[in-house]
PDB file of C-alpha atoms in Angstrom:
ATOM      1  CA  MET A   1      -8.058  24.079  -2.578  1.00 64.00           C
ATOM      2  CA  ASP A   2      -7.672  25.816   1.054  1.00 87.00           C
ATOM      3  CA  LYS A   3      -5.957  22.555   2.960  1.00 93.00           C
ATOM      4  CA  LYS A   4      -8.245  22.320   5.975  1.00 95.00           C
ATOM      5  CA  THR A   5      -8.087  20.384   9.540  1.00 96.00           C
ATOM      6  CA  ILE A   6     -11.006  18.222   9.665  1.00 97.00           C
ATOM      7  CA  ALA A   7     -12.125  16.079  12.608  1.00 97.00           C
ATOM      8  CA  ILE A   8     -14.136  12.769  11.950  1.00 97.00           C
ATOM      9  CA  ASP A   9     -15.900  10.799  14.084  1.00 97.00           C
ATOM     10  CA  PHE A  10     -15.508   6.801  14.309  1.00 97.00           C
ATOM     11  CA  ASP A  11     -18.339   4.623  15.105  1.00 97.00           C
ATOM     12  CA  GLY A  12     -21.210   5.002  12.370  1.00 96.00           C
ATOM     13  CA  THR A  13     -18.792   7.911  10.006  1.00 97.00           C
ATOM     14  CA  ILE A  14     -15.688   5.462   9.136  1.00 97.00           C
ATOM     15  CA  VAL A  15     -17.338   1.792  10.157  1.00 98.00           C
ATOM     16  CA  THR A  16     -20.843   0.759  10.256  1.00 97.00           C
ATOM     17  CA  ASN A  17     -22.092   1.869  14.407  1.00 95.00           C
ATOM     18  CA  ALA A  18     -21.203  -1.295  16.137  1.00 95.00           C
ATOM     19  CA  TYR A  19     -20.045  -0.022  19.656  1.00 94.00           C
ATOM     20  CA  PRO A  20     -18.569  -1.165  21.465  1.00 94.00           C
ATOM     21  CA  ALA A  21     -17.274  -3.264  18.461  1.00 97.00           C
ATOM     22  CA  ILE A  22     -15.574  -2.196  15.288  1.00 98.00           C
ATOM     23  CA  GLY A  23     -18.009  -1.828  12.254  1.00 97.00           C
ATOM     24  CA  LYS A  24     -17.531  -2.843   9.082  1.00 97.00           C
ATOM     25  CA  PRO A  25     -15.855   0.364   6.772  1.00 97.00           C
ATOM     26  CA  LEU A  26     -18.518   2.396   4.892  1.00 96.00           C
ATOM     27  CA  LEU A  27     -18.412   2.713   1.542  1.00 95.00           C
ATOM     28  CA  PHE A  28     -15.519   5.001   0.411  1.00 95.00           C
ATOM     29  CA  ALA A  29     -14.263   5.586   3.849  1.00 97.00           C
ATOM     30  CA  PHE A  30     -10.469   4.815   4.073  1.00 97.00           C
ATOM     31  CA  GLU A  31     -10.148   5.453   0.426  1.00 97.00           C
ATOM     32  CA  THR A  32     -11.706   9.133   0.584  1.00 97.00           C
ATOM     33  CA  LEU A  33      -9.830   9.748   3.917  1.00 97.00           C
ATOM     34  CA  ILE A  34      -6.209   8.585   2.564  1.00 97.00           C
ATOM     35  CA  LYS A  35      -7.240  11.029  -1.022  1.00 96.00           C
ATOM     36  CA  LEU A  36      -7.872  13.988   1.251  1.00 96.00           C
ATOM     37  CA  GLN A  37      -4.699  13.473   3.474  1.00 96.00           C
ATOM     38  CA  LYS A  38      -2.279  13.199   0.298  1.00 96.00           C
ATOM     39  CA  GLU A  39      -4.140  16.646  -0.905  1.00 95.00           C
ATOM     40  CA  GLY A  40      -2.312  17.863   2.417  1.00 96.00           C
ATOM     41  CA  HIS A  41      -5.289  18.118   5.023  1.00 97.00           C
ATOM     42  CA  THR A  42      -5.261  17.444   8.459  1.00 97.00           C
ATOM     43  CA  LEU A  43      -6.997  14.474   9.710  1.00 98.00           C
ATOM     44  CA  ILE A  44      -7.910  14.407  13.405  1.00 97.00           C
ATOM     45  CA  LEU A  45      -9.835  10.968  14.975  1.00 97.00           C
ATOM     46  CA  TRP A  46     -12.930  12.553  17.060  1.00 95.00           C
ATOM     47  CA  THR A  47     -14.762  10.034  18.876  1.00 94.00           C
ATOM     48  CA  TYR A  48     -16.564   8.795  21.640  1.00 91.00           C
ATOM     49  CA  ARG A  49     -14.392   6.203  22.235  1.00 93.00           C
ATOM     50  CA  SER A  50     -11.811   6.125  24.702  1.00 90.00           C
ATOM     51  CA  GLY A  51      -9.058   3.968  26.332  1.00 92.00           C
ATOM     52  CA  GLY A  52      -8.526  -0.292  24.509  1.00 95.00           C
ATOM     53  CA  LYS A  53     -12.048   0.820  22.347  1.00 96.00           C
ATOM     54  CA  LEU A  54     -10.144   3.826  21.145  1.00 95.00           C
ATOM     55  CA  GLN A  55      -6.783   2.447  20.847  1.00 97.00           C
ATOM     56  CA  GLU A  56      -8.664  -0.514  18.198  1.00 97.00           C
ATOM     57  CA  ALA A  57     -10.086   2.375  16.433  1.00 98.00           C
ATOM     58  CA  VAL A  58      -6.914   4.005  15.900  1.00 98.00           C
ATOM     59  CA  ASP A  59      -5.176   0.292  15.186  1.00 98.00           C
ATOM     60  CA  PHE A  60      -7.991  -0.558  13.080  1.00 98.00           C
ATOM     61  CA  CYS A  61      -7.709   3.155  10.438  1.00 98.00           C
ATOM     62  CA  LYS A  62      -3.821   2.501  11.053  1.00 98.00           C
ATOM     63  CA  ASP A  63      -4.178  -1.396   9.108  1.00 98.00           C
ATOM     64  CA  ASN A  64      -6.433   0.383   6.991  1.00 97.00           C
ATOM     65  CA  GLY A  65      -3.813   3.447   5.873  1.00 97.00           C
ATOM     66  CA  VAL A  66      -4.905   6.301   7.638  1.00 98.00           C
ATOM     67  CA  VAL A  67      -2.490   7.535  10.289  1.00 98.00           C
ATOM     68  CA  PHE A  68      -4.470  10.735  12.053  1.00 98.00           C
ATOM     69  CA  TYR A  69      -2.767  13.706  12.832  1.00 97.00           C
ATOM     70  CA  ALA A  70      -4.372  13.331  16.347  1.00 96.00           C
ATOM     71  CA  VAL A  71      -6.788  11.923  18.172  1.00 95.00           C
ATOM     72  CA  ASN A  72      -8.992  13.322  20.359  1.00 92.00           C
ATOM     73  CA  LYS A  73      -7.691  16.559  20.779  1.00 91.00           C
ATOM     74  CA  SER A  74      -6.313  19.447  18.726  1.00 89.00           C
ATOM     75  CA  TYR A  75      -2.852  18.871  18.441  1.00 88.00           C
ATOM     76  CA  PRO A  76      -0.902  15.894  19.081  1.00 89.00           C
ATOM     77  CA  GLU A  77       0.882  17.115  22.076  1.00 87.00           C
ATOM     78  CA  GLU A  78      -2.609  19.071  23.716  1.00 84.00           C
ATOM     79  CA  GLU A  79      -2.516  17.762  27.486  1.00 81.00           C
ATOM     80  CA  PHE A  80      -6.284  16.907  28.548  1.00 73.00           C
ATOM     81  CA  ASP A  81      -6.972  19.955  31.536  1.00 71.00           C
ATOM     82  CA  HIS A  82     -10.522  20.371  32.681  1.00 66.00           C
ATOM     83  CA  SER A  83      -9.889  23.980  32.551  1.00 68.00           C
ATOM     84  CA  ILE A  84      -9.788  24.426  28.067  1.00 67.00           C
ATOM     85  CA  SER A  85     -12.677  23.674  26.211  1.00 66.00           C
ATOM     86  CA  ARG A  86     -12.636  19.938  24.672  1.00 75.00           C
ATOM     87  CA  LYS A  87     -14.086  21.505  21.048  1.00 82.00           C
ATOM     88  CA  ILE A  88     -11.709  20.613  18.874  1.00 86.00           C
ATOM     89  CA  ASN A  89     -10.145  22.762  16.502  1.00 90.00           C
ATOM     90  CA  ALA A  90     -11.050  21.921  13.201  1.00 94.00           C
ATOM     91  CA  ASP A  91     -12.518  23.634  10.130  1.00 94.00           C
ATOM     92  CA  VAL A  92     -14.811  20.643   9.533  1.00 93.00           C
ATOM     93  CA  PHE A  93     -16.384  18.204  11.458  1.00 94.00           C
ATOM     94  CA  ILE A  94     -17.687  14.620   9.663  1.00 95.00           C
ATOM     95  CA  ASP A  95     -20.155  13.009  11.918  1.00 95.00           C
ATOM     96  CA  ASP A  96     -22.994  10.647  11.201  1.00 94.00           C
ATOM     97  CA  ARG A  97     -25.121  12.784  14.103  1.00 92.00           C
ATOM     98  CA  ASN A  98     -25.019  15.569  11.393  1.00 88.00           C
ATOM     99  CA  ILE A  99     -28.267  17.374  10.977  1.00 86.00           C
ATOM    100  CA  GLY A 100     -29.714  15.675   8.058  1.00 84.00           C
ATOM    101  CA  GLY A 101     -27.473  12.696   8.407  1.00 86.00           C
ATOM    102  CA  MET A 102     -24.574  11.077   7.228  1.00 89.00           C
ATOM    103  CA  LEU A 103     -23.385  12.057   3.929  1.00 89.00           C
ATOM    104  CA  GLY A 104     -21.806   9.562   1.352  1.00 92.00           C
ATOM    105  CA  TRP A 105     -18.351   9.412   1.334  1.00 94.00           C
ATOM    106  CA  GLY A 106     -18.017  10.848  -2.101  1.00 91.00           C
ATOM    107  CA  GLU A 107     -20.115  14.028  -1.373  1.00 91.00           C
ATOM    108  CA  ILE A 108     -17.785  14.252   1.951  1.00 92.00           C
ATOM    109  CA  TYR A 109     -15.618  14.521  -0.585  1.00 93.00           C
ATOM    110  CA  HIS A 110     -16.818  16.785  -3.494  1.00 90.00           C
ATOM    111  CA  MET A 111     -17.461  19.439  -0.620  1.00 90.00           C
ATOM    112  CA  ILE A 112     -14.318  19.480   0.972  1.00 91.00           C
ATOM    113  CA  SER A 113     -12.673  19.868  -2.527  1.00 85.00           C
ATOM    114  CA  ASN A 114     -14.441  22.642  -3.743  1.00 77.00           C
ATOM    115  CA  HIS A 115     -15.173  20.171  -6.325  1.00 60.00           C
ATOM    116  CA  LYS A 116     -18.617  19.858  -8.091  1.00 56.00           C
ATOM    117  CA  PRO A 117     -19.945  16.153  -9.043  1.00 52.00           C
ATOM    118  CA  GLY A 118     -20.171  16.125 -13.381  1.00 55.00           C
ATOM    119  CA  GLN A 119     -17.797  18.762 -13.385  1.00 51.00           C
ATOM    120  CA  PRO A 120     -14.965  17.406 -15.378  1.00 45.00           C
ATOM    121  CA  SER A 121     -11.202  18.080 -13.487  1.00 39.00           C
ATOM    122  CA  LEU A 122      -9.151  20.798 -14.918  1.00 33.00           C
ATOM    123  CA  ARG A 123      -6.299  17.925 -15.504  1.00 35.00           C
ATOM    124  CA  LYS A 124      -8.288  16.550 -18.465  1.00 36.00           C
ATOM    125  CA  GLN A 125     -10.860  18.247 -20.858  1.00 35.00           C
ATOM    126  CA  LYS A 126     -14.189  16.637 -21.724  1.00 41.00           C
ATOM    127  CA  THR A 127     -14.884  15.303 -25.035  1.00 42.00           C
ATOM    128  CA  ASN A 128     -17.930  14.351 -26.714  1.00 46.00           C
ATOM    129  CA  LYS A 129     -17.051  10.994 -27.994  1.00 46.00           C
ATOM    130  CA  PRO A 130     -19.673   8.850 -25.360  1.00 49.00           C
ATOM    131  CA  THR A 131     -17.640   5.790 -23.921  1.00 55.00           C
ATOM    132  CA  LYS A 132     -18.304   2.692 -21.695  1.00 60.00           C
ATOM    133  CA  LYS A 133     -16.587   2.533 -18.730  1.00 64.00           C
ATOM    134  CA  SER A 134     -16.169  -0.228 -16.371  1.00 64.00           C
ATOM    135  CA  LEU A 135     -17.452   0.036 -13.026  1.00 64.00           C
ATOM    136  CA  ILE A 136     -13.482  -0.041 -11.646  1.00 66.00           C
ATOM    137  CA  THR A 137     -13.062   2.602 -14.175  1.00 64.00           C
ATOM    138  CA  ARG A 138     -15.678   4.798 -12.874  1.00 65.00           C
ATOM    139  CA  ILE A 139     -14.439   4.820  -9.583  1.00 69.00           C
ATOM    140  CA  GLU A 140     -10.546   5.237 -10.592  1.00 66.00           C
ATOM    141  CA  ASP A 141     -12.435   8.499 -12.526  1.00 67.00           C
ATOM    142  CA  PHE A 142     -14.192   9.779  -9.154  1.00 68.00           C
ATOM    143  CA  PHE A 143     -11.000   9.153  -6.983  1.00 71.00           C
ATOM    144  CA  ARG A 144      -9.431  11.372  -9.623  1.00 67.00           C
ATOM    145  CA  ASP A 145     -11.717  14.027  -9.464  1.00 58.00           C
ATOM    146  CA  ASP A 146     -13.101  13.037 -13.030  1.00 48.00           C
ATOM    147  CA  PRO A 147     -16.377  11.681 -12.825  1.00 46.00           C
ATOM    148  CA  ASN A 148     -16.716  12.030 -16.597  1.00 47.00           C
TER     149      ASN A 148
END
């Protein structure tokens, strides 16, 4: 799997849109971001927020286990200069204002990891034996890349 630099919006993407307040985390947002970081992807917080409201978002993410490589810039040392583009240098942008709207975090993970839902991971062999799984087990399987 190729490691990617991923720029992620905050309001409406990681949390429900309640700006200027901080909304509730979207289902599987932090779990997915943590998994992507563990897999070696570089995460950049890319948001409209600035000043104290930006710091609140950064702190909220940190409290939920995600520390970004950079915030509203392509790399930590970048300094704002009106002579350079404000476009973040990233391979993937995740934003609730995408054409077609915000995808679910499970679908986002599968798109980034190039793992197709319904396909067993290479780590486990699929058996024909049907089993009943609890909701917790199915969620754990999902985050182990094995939706079966």
